[in-house]
Amino acid sequence: MAAVGAGGSTAAPGPGAVSAGALEPGTASAGNVKHLVLFLHEAVLVQYVDTLKLAVPSLIYTLQNNLQYVAISNLPAATFQVTYQLKILTTALFSVLMLNRSLSRLQWASLLLLFTGVAIVQAQQAGGGGPRPLDQNPGAGLAAVVASCLSSGFAGVYFEKILKGSSGSVWLRNLQLGLFGTALGLVGLWWAEGTAVATRGFFFGYTPAVWGVVLNQAFGGLLVAVVVKYADNILKGFATSLSIVLSTVASIRLFGFHVDPLFALGAGLVIGAVYLYSLPRGAAKAIASASASASGPCVHQQPPGQPPPPQLSSHRGDLITEPFLPKLLTKVKGS
């Protein structure tokens, strides 16, 4: 396997070069630590230009994580969860601008519906929807959520562009992101809390609740990878909707959050928008055609004595409509 140098030229592999297949499970060198170290040295240090490309999204992701803590400190958990779905809107806009991706009419309509739902929830929050702690600042929380959504959308699309423009695996790119993110996080920690860390130690204040949050975040990241690999966009949309519902229920039980009709309307619009945006293009066309046929002006009446017309098959190419969800069926060659 040829190794790609920093300048982008292809050169013959050196004695220490290791192919990406060395990291694949089931190969002879999968458990060889020496091969792993040589591969990481080649991919991270020798090809340092590719590694430096990940500094930009890593910096943005680090900023995004800190903005999320600012937002959740100044907004109820349910309001934060609903408002944070604006990341779908920002990701879609950056995808159109940076990747020249096209969106269907249904997706544009769902983005408008999403924005409307978030605006209704924020209007409810600004109008004093239920009691809130005195140290919360809804304005600062909203600004932090919007900035976090913008950074999330840009970093996600930028990372996707890097993945599609290079031969590096997702695991290697995540490792490079983690290296920069850890370094940037430590620099920020030392800048803001350096004296306290030097006096009390790095792990001061790590209560069981804090460790629970850390493990939950790590487990959530692994779950995202599993969802991307084994599930589809519809299930991902349902998972997002379920997270909004669970956050609302937990806020009611733990923090006395009050759900009024305005919040319920906004949250419902957001959940519906997430579902509509997650529909595959074929399913979206099926819904649109079904709506058009349902609104037809007349129904053909069969004259008496004439045989009934042949029934059309419900299969249209690779598309079949079920009672609730349109489902795409992919035909496998040779089956």
PDB file of C-alpha atoms in Angstrom, residues 103-282:
ATOM      1  CA  LEU A 103     -32.680  19.450  -0.162  1.00  0.00           C
ATOM      2  CA  SER A 104     -36.176  18.399  -1.104  1.00  0.00           C
ATOM      3  CA  ARG A 105     -39.183  20.633  -0.667  1.00  0.00           C
ATOM      4  CA  LEU A 106     -40.326  18.518   2.249  1.00  0.00           C
ATOM      5  CA  GLN A 107     -36.981  18.995   3.969  1.00  0.00           C
ATOM      6  CA  TRP A 108     -37.114  22.769   3.499  1.00  0.00           C
ATOM      7  CA  ALA A 109     -40.648  22.768   4.868  1.00  0.00           C
ATOM      8  CA  SER A 110     -39.562  20.673   7.857  1.00  0.00           C
ATOM      9  CA  LEU A 111     -36.715  23.132   8.568  1.00  0.00           C
ATOM     10  CA  LEU A 112     -39.219  25.991   8.560  1.00  0.00           C
ATOM     11  CA  LEU A 113     -41.449  23.960  10.875  1.00  0.00           C
ATOM     12  CA  LEU A 114     -38.471  23.300  13.136  1.00  0.00           C
ATOM     13  CA  PHE A 115     -37.601  26.984  13.379  1.00  0.00           C
ATOM     14  CA  THR A 116     -41.223  27.837  14.142  1.00  0.00           C
ATOM     15  CA  GLY A 117     -41.394  25.264  16.935  1.00  0.00           C
ATOM     16  CA  VAL A 118     -38.172  26.508  18.537  1.00  0.00           C
ATOM     17  CA  ALA A 119     -39.404  30.108  18.291  1.00  0.00           C
ATOM     18  CA  ILE A 120     -42.642  29.161  20.068  1.00  0.00           C
ATOM     19  CA  VAL A 121     -40.735  27.412  22.864  1.00  0.00           C
ATOM     20  CA  GLN A 122     -38.455  30.413  23.312  1.00  0.00           C
ATOM     21  CA  ALA A 123     -41.452  32.760  23.336  1.00  0.00           C
ATOM     22  CA  GLN A 124     -42.958  30.618  26.079  1.00  0.00           C
ATOM     23  CA  GLN A 125     -39.683  30.754  27.999  1.00  0.00           C
ATOM     24  CA  ALA A 126     -39.370  34.533  27.624  1.00  0.00           C
ATOM     25  CA  GLY A 127     -42.939  34.947  28.799  1.00  0.00           C
ATOM     26  CA  GLY A 128     -42.060  33.358  32.140  1.00  0.00           C
ATOM     27  CA  GLY A 129     -43.335  29.859  31.567  1.00  0.00           C
ATOM     28  CA  GLY A 130     -43.183  28.460  35.077  1.00  0.00           C
ATOM     29  CA  PRO A 131     -40.805  29.197  37.947  1.00  0.00           C
ATOM     30  CA  ARG A 132     -37.063  29.080  37.310  1.00  0.00           C
ATOM     31  CA  PRO A 133     -33.959  29.509  39.480  1.00  0.00           C
ATOM     32  CA  LEU A 134     -32.861  33.078  40.081  1.00  0.00           C
ATOM     33  CA  ASP A 135     -29.341  32.417  38.771  1.00  0.00           C
ATOM     34  CA  GLN A 136     -30.600  31.389  35.330  1.00  0.00           C
ATOM     35  CA  ASN A 137     -30.352  33.847  32.448  1.00  0.00           C
ATOM     36  CA  PRO A 138     -32.578  32.721  29.543  1.00  0.00           C
ATOM     37  CA  GLY A 139     -31.004  35.249  27.172  1.00  0.00           C
ATOM     38  CA  ALA A 140     -27.507  33.939  27.807  1.00  0.00           C
ATOM     39  CA  GLY A 141     -28.778  30.377  27.529  1.00  0.00           C
ATOM     40  CA  LEU A 142     -30.412  31.052  24.155  1.00  0.00           C
ATOM     41  CA  ALA A 143     -27.271  32.771  22.833  1.00  0.00           C
ATOM     42  CA  ALA A 144     -25.165  29.809  23.962  1.00  0.00           C
ATOM     43  CA  VAL A 145     -27.522  27.312  22.281  1.00  0.00           C
ATOM     44  CA  VAL A 146     -27.523  29.228  18.989  1.00  0.00           C
ATOM     45  CA  ALA A 147     -23.720  29.521  19.017  1.00  0.00           C
ATOM     46  CA  SER A 148     -23.443  25.819  19.866  1.00  0.00           C
ATOM     47  CA  CYS A 149     -25.780  24.870  17.005  1.00  0.00           C
ATOM     48  CA  LEU A 150     -23.811  27.003  14.546  1.00  0.00           C
ATOM     49  CA  SER A 151     -20.517  25.477  15.649  1.00  0.00           C
ATOM     50  CA  SER A 152     -22.004  21.973  15.583  1.00  0.00           C
ATOM     51  CA  GLY A 153     -23.323  22.398  12.047  1.00  0.00           C
ATOM     52  CA  PHE A 154     -20.089  23.839  10.669  1.00  0.00           C
ATOM     53  CA  ALA A 155     -17.806  21.339  12.424  1.00  0.00           C
ATOM     54  CA  GLY A 156     -19.945  18.378  11.372  1.00  0.00           C
ATOM     55  CA  VAL A 157     -20.018  19.383   7.696  1.00  0.00           C
ATOM     56  CA  TYR A 158     -16.301  20.261   7.741  1.00  0.00           C
ATOM     57  CA  PHE A 159     -15.497  16.882   9.256  1.00  0.00           C
ATOM     58  CA  GLU A 160     -17.634  15.133   6.632  1.00  0.00           C
ATOM     59  CA  LYS A 161     -15.797  17.015   3.889  1.00  0.00           C
ATOM     60  CA  ILE A 162     -12.449  15.873   5.300  1.00  0.00           C
ATOM     61  CA  LEU A 163     -13.634  12.257   5.485  1.00  0.00           C
ATOM     62  CA  LYS A 164     -14.843  12.270   1.886  1.00  0.00           C
ATOM     63  CA  GLY A 165     -11.676  13.960   0.615  1.00  0.00           C
ATOM     64  CA  SER A 166      -9.175  11.577   2.182  1.00  0.00           C
ATOM     65  CA  SER A 167      -8.548   7.873   2.602  1.00  0.00           C
ATOM     66  CA  GLY A 168      -8.242   7.940   6.400  1.00  0.00           C
ATOM     67  CA  SER A 169     -10.724   5.867   8.371  1.00  0.00           C
ATOM     68  CA  VAL A 170     -13.299   7.301  10.755  1.00  0.00           C
ATOM     69  CA  TRP A 171     -11.427   5.794  13.723  1.00  0.00           C
ATOM     70  CA  LEU A 172      -8.186   7.510  12.735  1.00  0.00           C
ATOM     71  CA  ARG A 173      -9.937  10.848  12.289  1.00  0.00           C
ATOM     72  CA  ASN A 174     -11.621  10.474  15.674  1.00  0.00           C
ATOM     73  CA  LEU A 175      -8.228   9.793  17.241  1.00  0.00           C
ATOM     74  CA  GLN A 176      -6.821  12.945  15.657  1.00  0.00           C
ATOM     75  CA  LEU A 177      -9.843  14.922  16.856  1.00  0.00           C
ATOM     76  CA  GLY A 178      -9.363  13.537  20.350  1.00  0.00           C
ATOM     77  CA  LEU A 179      -5.690  14.512  20.456  1.00  0.00           C
ATOM     78  CA  PHE A 180      -6.399  18.122  19.567  1.00  0.00           C
ATOM     79  CA  GLY A 181      -9.514  18.276  21.737  1.00  0.00           C
ATOM     80  CA  THR A 182      -7.659  16.989  24.809  1.00  0.00           C
ATOM     81  CA  ALA A 183      -4.800  19.430  24.287  1.00  0.00           C
ATOM     82  CA  LEU A 184      -7.141  22.396  23.769  1.00  0.00           C
ATOM     83  CA  GLY A 185      -9.256  21.417  26.764  1.00  0.00           C
ATOM     84  CA  LEU A 186      -6.211  21.209  29.022  1.00  0.00           C
ATOM     85  CA  VAL A 187      -4.996  24.604  27.838  1.00  0.00           C
ATOM     86  CA  GLY A 188      -8.400  26.142  28.554  1.00  0.00           C
ATOM     87  CA  LEU A 189      -8.552  24.467  31.961  1.00  0.00           C
ATOM     88  CA  TRP A 190      -5.109  25.751  32.916  1.00  0.00           C
ATOM     89  CA  TRP A 191      -5.993  29.251  31.695  1.00  0.00           C
ATOM     90  CA  ALA A 192      -9.235  29.463  33.662  1.00  0.00           C
ATOM     91  CA  GLU A 193      -8.610  27.237  36.694  1.00  0.00           C
ATOM     92  CA  GLY A 194      -4.841  26.760  36.754  1.00  0.00           C
ATOM     93  CA  THR A 195      -4.352  27.991  40.317  1.00  0.00           C
ATOM     94  CA  ALA A 196      -7.223  25.910  41.702  1.00  0.00           C
ATOM     95  CA  VAL A 197      -6.004  22.778  39.893  1.00  0.00           C
ATOM     96  CA  ALA A 198      -2.471  23.256  41.209  1.00  0.00           C
ATOM     97  CA  THR A 199      -3.774  23.700  44.756  1.00  0.00           C
ATOM     98  CA  ARG A 200      -6.575  21.109  44.961  1.00  0.00           C
ATOM     99  CA  GLY A 201      -5.629  18.616  42.268  1.00  0.00           C
ATOM    100  CA  PHE A 202      -7.056  17.760  38.869  1.00  0.00           C
ATOM    101  CA  PHE A 203      -9.804  15.447  40.126  1.00  0.00           C
ATOM    102  CA  PHE A 204     -11.091  17.744  42.867  1.00  0.00           C
ATOM    103  CA  GLY A 205     -14.896  17.898  42.757  1.00  0.00           C
ATOM    104  CA  TYR A 206     -15.282  14.654  40.806  1.00  0.00           C
ATOM    105  CA  THR A 207     -18.298  13.382  42.677  1.00  0.00           C
ATOM    106  CA  PRO A 208     -20.148  10.192  41.665  1.00  0.00           C
ATOM    107  CA  ALA A 209     -22.631  12.382  39.798  1.00  0.00           C
ATOM    108  CA  VAL A 210     -19.807  13.961  37.789  1.00  0.00           C
ATOM    109  CA  TRP A 211     -18.359  10.554  36.946  1.00  0.00           C
ATOM    110  CA  GLY A 212     -21.833   9.483  35.888  1.00  0.00           C
ATOM    111  CA  VAL A 213     -22.059  12.414  33.472  1.00  0.00           C
ATOM    112  CA  VAL A 214     -18.610  11.624  32.052  1.00  0.00           C
ATOM    113  CA  LEU A 215     -19.469   7.962  31.489  1.00  0.00           C
ATOM    114  CA  ASN A 216     -22.852   8.872  30.035  1.00  0.00           C
ATOM    115  CA  GLN A 217     -21.233  11.235  27.541  1.00  0.00           C
ATOM    116  CA  ALA A 218     -18.723   8.581  26.498  1.00  0.00           C
ATOM    117  CA  PHE A 219     -21.426   5.921  26.189  1.00  0.00           C
ATOM    118  CA  GLY A 220     -23.599   8.325  24.199  1.00  0.00           C
ATOM    119  CA  GLY A 221     -20.789   8.866  21.715  1.00  0.00           C
ATOM    120  CA  LEU A 222     -20.481   5.123  21.171  1.00  0.00           C
ATOM    121  CA  LEU A 223     -24.245   4.850  20.739  1.00  0.00           C
ATOM    122  CA  VAL A 224     -24.174   7.518  18.045  1.00  0.00           C
ATOM    123  CA  ALA A 225     -21.647   5.451  16.105  1.00  0.00           C
ATOM    124  CA  VAL A 226     -23.843   2.358  16.469  1.00  0.00           C
ATOM    125  CA  VAL A 227     -26.933   4.278  15.301  1.00  0.00           C
ATOM    126  CA  VAL A 228     -25.109   5.661  12.269  1.00  0.00           C
ATOM    127  CA  LYS A 229     -23.875   2.178  11.307  1.00  0.00           C
ATOM    128  CA  TYR A 230     -26.916  -0.026  11.985  1.00  0.00           C
ATOM    129  CA  ALA A 231     -29.982   2.257  11.960  1.00  0.00           C
ATOM    130  CA  ASP A 232     -31.511   4.643   9.464  1.00  0.00           C
ATOM    131  CA  ASN A 233     -32.576   8.268   9.577  1.00  0.00           C
ATOM    132  CA  ILE A 234     -36.136   7.431  10.576  1.00  0.00           C
ATOM    133  CA  LEU A 235     -35.024   5.584  13.710  1.00  0.00           C
ATOM    134  CA  LYS A 236     -32.586   8.371  14.471  1.00  0.00           C
ATOM    135  CA  GLY A 237     -35.451  10.861  14.207  1.00  0.00           C
ATOM    136  CA  PHE A 238     -37.562   8.777  16.569  1.00  0.00           C
ATOM    137  CA  ALA A 239     -34.635   8.615  19.009  1.00  0.00           C
ATOM    138  CA  THR A 240     -34.347  12.398  18.932  1.00  0.00           C
ATOM    139  CA  SER A 241     -38.075  12.770  19.531  1.00  0.00           C
ATOM    140  CA  LEU A 242     -37.896  10.309  22.415  1.00  0.00           C
ATOM    141  CA  SER A 243     -35.031  12.273  23.961  1.00  0.00           C
ATOM    142  CA  ILE A 244     -37.184  15.410  23.951  1.00  0.00           C
ATOM    143  CA  VAL A 245     -40.024  13.579  25.658  1.00  0.00           C
ATOM    144  CA  LEU A 246     -37.715  12.003  28.258  1.00  0.00           C
ATOM    145  CA  SER A 247     -36.033  15.334  28.982  1.00  0.00           C
ATOM    146  CA  THR A 248     -39.426  16.940  29.524  1.00  0.00           C
ATOM    147  CA  VAL A 249     -40.591  14.173  31.864  1.00  0.00           C
ATOM    148  CA  ALA A 250     -37.331  14.295  33.826  1.00  0.00           C
ATOM    149  CA  SER A 251     -37.572  18.083  34.124  1.00  0.00           C
ATOM    150  CA  ILE A 252     -41.087  17.797  35.490  1.00  0.00           C
ATOM    151  CA  ARG A 253     -40.088  15.197  38.083  1.00  0.00           C
ATOM    152  CA  LEU A 254     -36.728  16.634  39.141  1.00  0.00           C
ATOM    153  CA  PHE A 255     -37.047  20.397  38.695  1.00  0.00           C
ATOM    154  CA  GLY A 256     -40.785  21.063  38.779  1.00  0.00           C
ATOM    155  CA  PHE A 257     -40.887  22.131  35.128  1.00  0.00           C
ATOM    156  CA  HIS A 258     -44.314  23.335  34.016  1.00  0.00           C
ATOM    157  CA  VAL A 259     -45.584  22.247  30.592  1.00  0.00           C
ATOM    158  CA  ASP A 260     -48.144  24.685  29.201  1.00  0.00           C
ATOM    159  CA  PRO A 261     -49.968  24.490  25.841  1.00  0.00           C
ATOM    160  CA  LEU A 262     -47.461  26.839  24.181  1.00  0.00           C
ATOM    161  CA  PHE A 263     -44.501  24.636  25.084  1.00  0.00           C
ATOM    162  CA  ALA A 264     -46.401  21.501  24.052  1.00  0.00           C
ATOM    163  CA  LEU A 265     -47.203  23.075  20.668  1.00  0.00           C
ATOM    164  CA  GLY A 266     -43.601  24.117  20.044  1.00  0.00           C
ATOM    165  CA  ALA A 267     -42.182  20.766  21.133  1.00  0.00           C
ATOM    166  CA  GLY A 268     -44.716  18.938  18.964  1.00  0.00           C
ATOM    167  CA  LEU A 269     -43.730  20.997  15.927  1.00  0.00           C
ATOM    168  CA  VAL A 270     -40.062  20.244  16.539  1.00  0.00           C
ATOM    169  CA  ILE A 271     -40.705  16.511  16.911  1.00  0.00           C
ATOM    170  CA  GLY A 272     -42.762  16.477  13.714  1.00  0.00           C
ATOM    171  CA  ALA A 273     -40.087  18.458  11.866  1.00  0.00           C
ATOM    172  CA  VAL A 274     -37.353  16.044  12.962  1.00  0.00           C
ATOM    173  CA  TYR A 275     -39.396  13.099  11.688  1.00  0.00           C
ATOM    174  CA  LEU A 276     -40.208  14.737   8.347  1.00  0.00           C
ATOM    175  CA  TYR A 277     -36.611  15.801   7.772  1.00  0.00           C
ATOM    176  CA  SER A 278     -35.400  12.245   8.476  1.00  0.00           C
ATOM    177  CA  LEU A 279     -37.610  10.664   5.832  1.00  0.00           C
ATOM    178  CA  PRO A 280     -35.751   9.246   2.820  1.00  0.00           C
ATOM    179  CA  ARG A 281     -36.301  11.042  -0.469  1.00  0.00           C
ATOM    180  CA  GLY A 282     -38.317   8.160  -1.931  1.00  0.00           C
TER     181      GLY A 282
END
